[in-house]
């Protein structure tokens, strides 16, 4: 990030101006926008892999050096992802608007539609590309907006049991009430033991990690990860990824939704190999899922407004960020109205 950058990539709003090449949108339309910027024309977009777009990131050199190839661009998400100005602002420019912006059905409220921008398609992608099918047992690490959406997607895709893991009781209670999933508080019990118990000893078919590089954990490995991260000897803390790999049933799938930036330590490749696991991951392919999600929101199958725990004027964004970061006052998402 650089001074003056504008943050934010989960947003909706009213169209106030359209560029000359925009065909699908008119001034006055209420639209929700995919957080990833994709051209809709390259090989990756043509294959529904929108966040891997070849043309969305105008500044690909950084990630090409880091990762070998550059993913698409993302609003308000650092210069590595194109340096686009984000959505915590009165106005935002939406490149490739015909591909990335979607008209919101009149019956869907702002508080519901907002999450079609990022959290809901991210969660849906985890369940979809994780291969969740009817009868599966799915475990989800993290009961934030993304984990809750992954759990709801798993329920809607027919999973027999969906179990969400976190340490915050208020998030777990919300998950039980609004998502219809079971929960485990990992500070009170052995997650692996509990998952075995609830799956007749076999382990979950699909494990979805929705925690990311700032994972917390218990025991010496957490301390080790923190020290290495503070000393810049590893970039990310992959505690929940390790847990998911260990807990997953043999020949199951682990889908990593949590964001990681670079190198991690103590990645259990031996478990992946010997248990025959499939490990998948991606930044979200929003354009692939948003129309379907808006339909489900309209039908009431996908409820998201409970995630908007703090709705604040944009001037109070620093408070909103602090509440979210420290998980104070039962915060799940701070939402800003310019
Ligand atoms: N792949 C994508 O395209 C995409 C899109 C959006 C967000 N994300 C990423 O998804 C992750 C989750 O996002 P969010 O908005 O829900 O975040 P959040 O901070 O609201 O939720 C993360 C949750 O994980 C829990 N957690 C921490 N350590 C844990 C552990 N060891 N086991 C179980 N739970 C643990 C936290 O208590 C918290 O409730 C982040 O890394 C975010 O960057 C990815
Ligand atoms: Zn593309």
mmCIF file of N, CA, C and O in Angstrom, residues 225-308:
data_model
loop_
_atom_site.group_PDB
_atom_site.id
_atom_site.type_symbol
_atom_site.label_atom_id
_atom_site.label_comp_id
_atom_site.label_asym_id
_atom_site.label_seq_id
_atom_site.Cartn_x
_atom_site.Cartn_y
_atom_site.Cartn_z
ATOM 1 N N UNK A 225 4.925 -19.882 14.649
ATOM 2 C CA UNK A 225 4.476 -19.138 13.464
ATOM 3 C C UNK A 225 4.565 -17.638 13.690
ATOM 4 O O UNK A 225 4.977 -16.881 12.816
ATOM 5 N N UNK A 226 4.129 -17.214 14.888
ATOM 6 C CA UNK A 226 4.132 -15.776 15.176
ATOM 7 C C UNK A 226 5.539 -15.214 15.178
ATOM 8 O O UNK A 226 5.799 -14.166 14.599
ATOM 9 N N UNK A 227 6.444 -15.940 15.838
ATOM 10 C CA UNK A 227 7.833 -15.476 15.914
ATOM 11 C C UNK A 227 8.422 -15.384 14.512
ATOM 12 O O UNK A 227 9.001 -14.375 14.115
ATOM 13 N N UNK A 228 8.207 -16.434 13.718
ATOM 14 C CA UNK A 228 8.774 -16.432 12.362
ATOM 15 C C UNK A 228 8.167 -15.318 11.514
ATOM 16 O O UNK A 228 8.849 -14.688 10.711
ATOM 17 N N UNK A 229 6.872 -15.053 11.719
ATOM 18 C CA UNK A 229 6.227 -13.986 10.936
ATOM 19 C C UNK A 229 6.761 -12.617 11.370
ATOM 20 O O UNK A 229 7.069 -11.770 10.536
ATOM 21 N N UNK A 230 6.910 -12.421 12.687
ATOM 22 C CA UNK A 230 7.405 -11.136 13.183
ATOM 23 C C UNK A 230 8.841 -10.878 12.710
ATOM 24 O O UNK A 230 9.215 -9.754 12.409
ATOM 25 N N UNK A 231 9.632 -11.952 12.647
ATOM 26 C CA UNK A 231 11.026 -11.802 12.209
ATOM 27 C C UNK A 231 11.162 -11.781 10.683
ATOM 28 O O UNK A 231 12.253 -11.775 10.142
ATOM 29 N N UNK A 232 10.007 -11.822 10.009
ATOM 30 C CA UNK A 232 9.954 -11.812 8.535
ATOM 31 C C UNK A 232 10.628 -13.056 7.929
ATOM 32 O O UNK A 232 11.154 -13.017 6.827
ATOM 33 N N UNK A 233 10.620 -14.152 8.709
ATOM 34 C CA UNK A 233 11.172 -15.400 8.183
ATOM 35 C C UNK A 233 10.112 -16.231 7.476
ATOM 36 O O UNK A 233 10.391 -17.181 6.779
ATOM 37 N N UNK A 234 8.854 -15.914 7.739
ATOM 38 C CA UNK A 234 7.765 -16.439 6.908
ATOM 39 C C UNK A 234 6.731 -15.324 6.807
ATOM 40 O O UNK A 234 6.598 -14.495 7.704
ATOM 41 N N UNK A 235 6.004 -15.303 5.682
ATOM 42 C CA UNK A 235 5.068 -14.205 5.500
ATOM 43 C C UNK A 235 3.733 -14.458 6.186
ATOM 44 O O UNK A 235 3.090 -13.554 6.677
ATOM 45 N N UNK A 236 3.281 -15.691 6.197
ATOM 46 C CA UNK A 236 1.918 -15.988 6.606
ATOM 47 C C UNK A 236 1.885 -17.057 7.695
ATOM 48 O O UNK A 236 2.840 -17.806 7.855
ATOM 49 N N UNK A 237 0.737 -17.093 8.421
ATOM 50 C CA UNK A 237 0.562 -18.118 9.467
ATOM 51 C C UNK A 237 -0.502 -19.109 9.001
ATOM 52 O O UNK A 237 -1.680 -18.816 9.047
ATOM 53 N N UNK A 238 -0.080 -20.279 8.580
ATOM 54 C CA UNK A 238 -1.051 -21.197 7.958
ATOM 55 C C UNK A 238 -1.691 -22.188 8.924
ATOM 56 O O UNK A 238 -1.964 -23.326 8.564
ATOM 57 N N UNK A 239 -1.973 -21.773 10.177
ATOM 58 C CA UNK A 239 -2.425 -22.730 11.194
ATOM 59 C C UNK A 239 -3.679 -23.487 10.763
ATOM 60 O O UNK A 239 -3.767 -24.708 10.915
ATOM 61 N N UNK A 240 -4.664 -22.757 10.239
ATOM 62 C CA UNK A 240 -5.932 -23.421 9.911
ATOM 63 C C UNK A 240 -5.771 -24.332 8.690
ATOM 64 O O UNK A 240 -6.455 -25.355 8.586
ATOM 65 N N UNK A 241 -4.866 -23.982 7.776
ATOM 66 C CA UNK A 241 -4.611 -24.858 6.619
ATOM 67 C C UNK A 241 -4.049 -26.192 7.107
ATOM 68 O O UNK A 241 -4.486 -27.267 6.687
ATOM 69 N N UNK A 242 -3.087 -26.109 8.034
ATOM 70 C CA UNK A 242 -2.515 -27.353 8.583
ATOM 71 C C UNK A 242 -3.596 -28.183 9.253
ATOM 72 O O UNK A 242 -3.683 -29.403 9.063
ATOM 73 N N UNK A 243 -4.450 -27.517 10.057
ATOM 74 C CA UNK A 243 -5.503 -28.247 10.775
ATOM 75 C C UNK A 243 -6.446 -28.926 9.785
ATOM 76 O O UNK A 243 -6.852 -30.067 9.992
ATOM 77 N N UNK A 244 -6.785 -28.207 8.726
ATOM 78 C CA UNK A 244 -7.726 -28.766 7.741
ATOM 79 C C UNK A 244 -7.116 -29.991 7.063
ATOM 80 O O UNK A 244 -7.786 -31.006 6.862
ATOM 81 N N UNK A 245 -5.844 -29.908 6.733
ATOM 82 C CA UNK A 245 -5.173 -31.034 6.070
ATOM 83 C C UNK A 245 -5.144 -32.254 7.001
ATOM 84 O O UNK A 245 -5.386 -33.381 6.580
ATOM 85 N N UNK A 246 -4.890 -32.004 8.284
ATOM 86 C CA UNK A 246 -4.850 -33.113 9.235
ATOM 87 C C UNK A 246 -6.212 -33.739 9.455
ATOM 88 O O UNK A 246 -6.343 -34.955 9.588
ATOM 89 N N UNK A 247 -7.243 -32.890 9.505
ATOM 90 C CA UNK A 247 -8.582 -33.395 9.854
ATOM 91 C C UNK A 247 -9.280 -34.057 8.679
ATOM 92 O O UNK A 247 -10.137 -34.912 8.863
ATOM 93 N N UNK A 248 -8.925 -33.661 7.467
ATOM 94 C CA UNK A 248 -9.654 -34.112 6.277
ATOM 95 C C UNK A 248 -9.563 -35.640 6.136
ATOM 96 O O UNK A 248 -8.536 -36.240 6.447
ATOM 97 N N UNK A 249 -10.642 -36.230 5.642
ATOM 98 C CA UNK A 249 -10.611 -37.685 5.436
ATOM 99 C C UNK A 249 -9.652 -38.004 4.295
ATOM 100 O O UNK A 249 -9.380 -37.145 3.437
ATOM 101 N N UNK A 250 -9.151 -39.233 4.278
ATOM 102 C CA UNK A 250 -8.269 -39.664 3.194
ATOM 103 C C UNK A 250 -8.977 -39.451 1.862
ATOM 104 O O UNK A 250 -10.178 -39.656 1.754
ATOM 105 N N UNK A 251 -8.251 -39.026 0.868
ATOM 106 C CA UNK A 251 -8.786 -38.778 -0.479
ATOM 107 C C UNK A 251 -9.856 -37.687 -0.516
ATOM 108 O O UNK A 251 -10.631 -37.601 -1.464
ATOM 109 N N UNK A 252 -9.901 -36.848 0.523
ATOM 110 C CA UNK A 252 -10.834 -35.716 0.537
ATOM 111 C C UNK A 252 -10.214 -34.481 -0.107
ATOM 112 O O UNK A 252 -9.117 -34.534 -0.673
ATOM 113 N N UNK A 253 -10.947 -33.363 -0.006
ATOM 114 C CA UNK A 253 -10.488 -32.113 -0.627
ATOM 115 C C UNK A 253 -10.380 -31.003 0.415
ATOM 116 O O UNK A 253 -11.275 -30.835 1.243
ATOM 117 N N UNK A 254 -9.290 -30.267 0.346
ATOM 118 C CA UNK A 254 -9.112 -29.072 1.181
ATOM 119 C C UNK A 254 -9.136 -27.869 0.259
ATOM 120 O O UNK A 254 -8.355 -27.812 -0.705
ATOM 121 N N UNK A 255 -10.042 -26.941 0.512
ATOM 122 C CA UNK A 255 -10.082 -25.732 -0.304
ATOM 123 C C UNK A 255 -9.640 -24.551 0.545
ATOM 124 O O UNK A 255 -10.236 -24.251 1.576
ATOM 125 N N UNK A 256 -8.597 -23.860 0.115
ATOM 126 C CA UNK A 256 -8.057 -22.722 0.861
ATOM 127 C C UNK A 256 -8.671 -21.438 0.308
ATOM 128 O O UNK A 256 -8.316 -20.984 -0.776
ATOM 129 N N UNK A 257 -9.614 -20.865 1.068
ATOM 130 C CA UNK A 257 -10.203 -19.574 0.690
ATOM 131 C C UNK A 257 -9.454 -18.425 1.332
ATOM 132 O O UNK A 257 -9.453 -17.306 0.815
ATOM 133 N N UNK A 258 -8.861 -18.665 2.499
ATOM 134 C CA UNK A 258 -8.124 -17.617 3.207
ATOM 135 C C UNK A 258 -6.992 -17.098 2.329
ATOM 136 O O UNK A 258 -6.401 -17.850 1.558
ATOM 137 N N UNK A 259 -6.713 -15.805 2.453
ATOM 138 C CA UNK A 259 -5.689 -15.200 1.601
ATOM 139 C C UNK A 259 -4.298 -15.406 2.201
ATOM 140 O O UNK A 259 -4.086 -15.176 3.396
ATOM 141 N N UNK A 260 -3.371 -15.831 1.357
ATOM 142 C CA UNK A 260 -1.957 -15.945 1.726
ATOM 143 C C UNK A 260 -1.146 -15.169 0.709
ATOM 144 O O UNK A 260 -1.534 -15.087 -0.464
ATOM 145 N N UNK A 261 -0.017 -14.628 1.177
ATOM 146 C CA UNK A 261 0.738 -13.747 0.287
ATOM 147 C C UNK A 261 1.993 -14.404 -0.265
ATOM 148 O O UNK A 261 2.409 -14.121 -1.388
ATOM 149 N N UNK A 262 2.613 -15.263 0.543
ATOM 150 C CA UNK A 262 3.920 -15.738 0.082
ATOM 151 C C UNK A 262 4.270 -17.109 0.621
ATOM 152 O O UNK A 262 3.532 -18.064 0.431
ATOM 153 N N UNK A 263 5.388 -17.164 1.320
ATOM 154 C CA UNK A 263 5.903 -18.448 1.799
ATOM 155 C C UNK A 263 5.317 -18.795 3.162
ATOM 156 O O UNK A 263 5.151 -17.933 4.007
ATOM 157 N N UNK A 264 5.048 -20.086 3.367
ATOM 158 C CA UNK A 264 4.690 -20.544 4.700
ATOM 159 C C UNK A 264 5.605 -21.704 5.077
ATOM 160 O O UNK A 264 6.188 -22.361 4.229
ATOM 161 N N UNK A 265 5.664 -21.909 6.378
ATOM 162 C CA UNK A 265 6.554 -22.912 6.915
ATOM 163 C C UNK A 265 5.742 -24.099 7.421
ATOM 164 O O UNK A 265 4.585 -23.955 7.748
ATOM 165 N N UNK A 266 6.380 -25.246 7.500
ATOM 166 C CA UNK A 266 5.725 -26.435 8.058
ATOM 167 C C UNK A 266 4.411 -26.736 7.331
ATOM 168 O O UNK A 266 3.362 -26.944 7.948
ATOM 169 N N UNK A 267 4.476 -26.744 6.029
ATOM 170 C CA UNK A 267 3.321 -27.152 5.236
ATOM 171 C C UNK A 267 3.339 -28.674 5.159
ATOM 172 O O UNK A 267 4.323 -29.261 4.694
ATOM 173 N N UNK A 268 2.284 -29.350 5.622
ATOM 174 C CA UNK A 268 2.335 -30.815 5.758
ATOM 175 C C UNK A 268 2.150 -31.555 4.429
ATOM 176 O O UNK A 268 1.152 -32.243 4.201
ATOM 177 N N UNK A 269 3.134 -31.431 3.561
ATOM 178 C CA UNK A 269 3.049 -32.057 2.239
ATOM 179 C C UNK A 269 2.949 -33.585 2.354
ATOM 180 O O UNK A 269 2.294 -34.235 1.536
ATOM 181 N N UNK A 270 3.576 -34.121 3.394
ATOM 182 C CA UNK A 270 3.519 -35.577 3.589
ATOM 183 C C UNK A 270 2.088 -36.054 3.800
ATOM 184 O O UNK A 270 1.669 -37.085 3.257
ATOM 185 N N UNK A 271 1.325 -35.286 4.577
ATOM 186 C CA UNK A 271 -0.083 -35.659 4.810
ATOM 187 C C UNK A 271 -0.875 -35.536 3.517
ATOM 188 O O UNK A 271 -1.685 -36.406 3.190
ATOM 189 N N UNK A 272 -0.617 -34.471 2.770
ATOM 190 C CA UNK A 272 -1.334 -34.278 1.498
ATOM 191 C C UNK A 272 -1.063 -35.469 0.583
ATOM 192 O O UNK A 272 -1.979 -36.067 0.008
ATOM 193 N N UNK A 273 0.215 -35.835 0.482
ATOM 194 C CA UNK A 273 0.595 -36.887 -0.454
ATOM 195 C C UNK A 273 0.074 -38.251 -0.004
ATOM 196 O O UNK A 273 -0.605 -38.956 -0.737
ATOM 197 N N UNK A 274 0.356 -38.588 1.241
ATOM 198 C CA UNK A 274 0.031 -39.949 1.675
ATOM 199 C C UNK A 274 -1.461 -40.182 1.905
ATOM 200 O O UNK A 274 -1.938 -41.300 1.772
ATOM 201 N N UNK A 275 -2.189 -39.116 2.236
ATOM 202 C CA UNK A 275 -3.644 -39.267 2.408
ATOM 203 C C UNK A 275 -4.381 -39.103 1.080
ATOM 204 O O UNK A 275 -5.597 -39.237 1.020
ATOM 205 N N UNK A 276 -3.657 -38.778 0.039
ATOM 206 C CA UNK A 276 -4.290 -38.646 -1.273
ATOM 207 C C UNK A 276 -5.235 -37.462 -1.357
ATOM 208 O O UNK A 276 -6.291 -37.527 -1.993
ATOM 209 N N UNK A 277 -4.856 -36.352 -0.715
ATOM 210 C CA UNK A 277 -5.750 -35.190 -0.688
ATOM 211 C C UNK A 277 -5.667 -34.372 -1.965
ATOM 212 O O UNK A 277 -4.637 -34.353 -2.651
ATOM 213 N N UNK A 278 -6.749 -33.691 -2.272
ATOM 214 C CA UNK A 278 -6.735 -32.658 -3.306
ATOM 215 C C UNK A 278 -6.718 -31.326 -2.585
ATOM 216 O O UNK A 278 -7.568 -31.080 -1.724
ATOM 217 N N UNK A 279 -5.763 -30.472 -2.888
ATOM 218 C CA UNK A 279 -5.731 -29.133 -2.298
ATOM 219 C C UNK A 279 -5.992 -28.129 -3.411
ATOM 220 O O UNK A 279 -5.306 -28.158 -4.445
ATOM 221 N N UNK A 280 -7.011 -27.322 -3.240
ATOM 222 C CA UNK A 280 -7.320 -26.289 -4.232
ATOM 223 C C UNK A 280 -7.413 -24.946 -3.538
ATOM 224 O O UNK A 280 -7.593 -24.867 -2.326
ATOM 225 N N UNK A 281 -7.346 -23.883 -4.337
ATOM 226 C CA UNK A 281 -7.456 -22.542 -3.787
ATOM 227 C C UNK A 281 -7.718 -21.572 -4.926
ATOM 228 O O UNK A 281 -7.559 -21.932 -6.096
ATOM 229 N N UNK A 282 -8.158 -20.375 -4.613
ATOM 230 C CA UNK A 282 -8.291 -19.322 -5.636
ATOM 231 C C UNK A 282 -8.738 -18.032 -4.986
ATOM 232 O O UNK A 282 -9.358 -18.038 -3.921
ATOM 233 N N UNK A 283 -8.391 -16.929 -5.631
ATOM 234 C CA UNK A 283 -9.123 -15.691 -5.369
ATOM 235 C C UNK A 283 -10.480 -15.902 -6.035
ATOM 236 O O UNK A 283 -10.624 -16.696 -6.964
ATOM 237 N N UNK A 284 -11.471 -15.155 -5.580
ATOM 238 C CA UNK A 284 -12.827 -15.540 -5.992
ATOM 239 C C UNK A 284 -13.165 -15.167 -7.448
ATOM 240 O O UNK A 284 -12.788 -14.111 -7.931
ATOM 241 N N UNK A 285 -13.856 -16.112 -8.085
ATOM 242 C CA UNK A 285 -14.310 -15.900 -9.463
ATOM 243 C C UNK A 285 -15.729 -15.336 -9.423
ATOM 244 O O UNK A 285 -16.705 -15.989 -9.799
ATOM 245 N N UNK A 286 -15.839 -14.088 -8.945
ATOM 246 C CA UNK A 286 -17.153 -13.512 -8.660
ATOM 247 C C UNK A 286 -18.115 -13.552 -9.830
ATOM 248 O O UNK A 286 -19.282 -13.929 -9.686
ATOM 249 N N UNK A 287 -17.625 -13.175 -11.025
ATOM 250 C CA UNK A 287 -18.503 -13.064 -12.193
ATOM 251 C C UNK A 287 -19.192 -14.393 -12.511
ATOM 252 O O UNK A 287 -20.250 -14.408 -13.113
ATOM 253 N N UNK A 288 -18.580 -15.494 -12.096
ATOM 254 C CA UNK A 288 -19.141 -16.819 -12.345
ATOM 255 C C UNK A 288 -20.392 -17.093 -11.494
ATOM 256 O O UNK A 288 -21.249 -17.876 -11.873
ATOM 257 N N UNK A 289 -20.440 -16.470 -10.324
ATOM 258 C CA UNK A 289 -21.480 -16.841 -9.354
ATOM 259 C C UNK A 289 -22.497 -15.744 -9.046
ATOM 260 O O UNK A 289 -23.577 -16.031 -8.522
ATOM 261 N N UNK A 290 -22.169 -14.481 -9.291
ATOM 262 C CA UNK A 290 -23.012 -13.390 -8.770
ATOM 263 C C UNK A 290 -24.460 -13.440 -9.276
ATOM 264 O O UNK A 290 -25.389 -13.322 -8.470
ATOM 265 N N UNK A 291 -24.727 -13.650 -10.580
ATOM 266 C CA UNK A 291 -26.132 -13.690 -11.004
ATOM 267 C C UNK A 291 -26.927 -14.784 -10.266
ATOM 268 O O UNK A 291 -28.046 -14.549 -9.805
ATOM 269 N N UNK A 292 -26.346 -15.960 -10.120
ATOM 270 C CA UNK A 292 -27.015 -17.061 -9.411
ATOM 271 C C UNK A 292 -27.230 -16.691 -7.938
ATOM 272 O O UNK A 292 -28.283 -16.965 -7.353
ATOM 273 N N UNK A 293 -26.242 -16.018 -7.334
ATOM 274 C CA UNK A 293 -26.373 -15.653 -5.919
ATOM 275 C C UNK A 293 -27.460 -14.603 -5.728
ATOM 276 O O UNK A 293 -28.226 -14.658 -4.754
ATOM 277 N N UNK A 294 -27.548 -13.645 -6.648
ATOM 278 C CA UNK A 294 -28.603 -12.629 -6.549
ATOM 279 C C UNK A 294 -29.985 -13.291 -6.660
ATOM 280 O O UNK A 294 -30.923 -12.908 -5.965
ATOM 281 N N UNK A 295 -30.109 -14.292 -7.527
ATOM 282 C CA UNK A 295 -31.372 -15.040 -7.626
ATOM 283 C C UNK A 295 -31.701 -15.716 -6.298
ATOM 284 O O UNK A 295 -32.827 -15.677 -5.820
ATOM 285 N N UNK A 296 -30.706 -16.343 -5.722
ATOM 286 C CA UNK A 296 -30.946 -17.043 -4.449
ATOM 287 C C UNK A 296 -31.266 -16.045 -3.339
ATOM 288 O O UNK A 296 -32.060 -16.332 -2.441
ATOM 289 N N UNK A 297 -30.636 -14.873 -3.397
ATOM 290 C CA UNK A 297 -30.952 -13.830 -2.411
ATOM 291 C C UNK A 297 -32.400 -13.376 -2.574
ATOM 292 O O UNK A 297 -33.115 -13.162 -1.605
ATOM 293 N N UNK A 298 -32.830 -13.254 -3.819
ATOM 294 C CA UNK A 298 -34.198 -12.815 -4.076
ATOM 295 C C UNK A 298 -35.202 -13.856 -3.564
ATOM 296 O O UNK A 298 -36.261 -13.510 -3.047
ATOM 297 N N UNK A 299 -34.831 -15.137 -3.702
ATOM 298 C CA UNK A 299 -35.736 -16.202 -3.252
ATOM 299 C C UNK A 299 -35.655 -16.438 -1.743
ATOM 300 O O UNK A 299 -36.377 -17.268 -1.195
ATOM 301 N N UNK A 300 -34.732 -15.746 -1.082
ATOM 302 C CA UNK A 300 -34.609 -15.898 0.371
ATOM 303 C C UNK A 300 -33.802 -17.107 0.808
ATOM 304 O O UNK A 300 -33.763 -17.438 1.993
ATOM 305 N N UNK A 301 -33.121 -17.760 -0.140
ATOM 306 C CA UNK A 301 -32.303 -18.922 0.237
ATOM 307 C C UNK A 301 -30.974 -18.497 0.860
ATOM 308 O O UNK A 301 -30.354 -19.245 1.608
ATOM 309 N N UNK A 302 -30.544 -17.320 0.467
ATOM 310 C CA UNK A 302 -29.243 -16.841 0.927
ATOM 311 C C UNK A 302 -29.456 -15.511 1.654
ATOM 312 O O UNK A 302 -29.771 -14.497 1.033
ATOM 313 N N UNK A 303 -29.286 -15.562 2.968
ATOM 314 C CA UNK A 303 -29.539 -14.392 3.811
ATOM 315 C C UNK A 303 -28.191 -13.888 4.310
ATOM 316 O O UNK A 303 -27.364 -14.678 4.766
ATOM 317 N N UNK A 304 -27.943 -12.602 4.164
ATOM 318 C CA UNK A 304 -26.608 -12.109 4.509
ATOM 319 C C UNK A 304 -26.627 -10.865 5.397
ATOM 320 O O UNK A 304 -25.586 -10.477 5.917
ATOM 321 N N UNK A 305 -27.797 -10.241 5.579
ATOM 322 C CA UNK A 305 -27.790 -8.934 6.246
ATOM 323 C C UNK A 305 -27.291 -8.996 7.687
ATOM 324 O O UNK A 305 -26.803 -7.995 8.214
ATOM 325 N N UNK A 306 -27.380 -10.181 8.310
ATOM 326 C CA UNK A 306 -26.873 -10.290 9.691
ATOM 327 C C UNK A 306 -25.356 -10.068 9.766
ATOM 328 O O UNK A 306 -24.819 -9.804 10.837
ATOM 329 N N UNK A 307 -24.685 -10.208 8.605
ATOM 330 C CA UNK A 307 -23.220 -10.021 8.599
ATOM 331 C C UNK A 307 -22.837 -8.541 8.762
ATOM 332 O O UNK A 307 -21.754 -8.226 9.232
ATOM 333 N N UNK A 308 -23.741 -7.657 8.363
ATOM 334 C CA UNK A 308 -23.468 -6.208 8.438
ATOM 335 C C UNK A 308 -23.740 -5.732 9.863
ATOM 336 O O UNK A 308 -24.706 -5.029 10.133
#
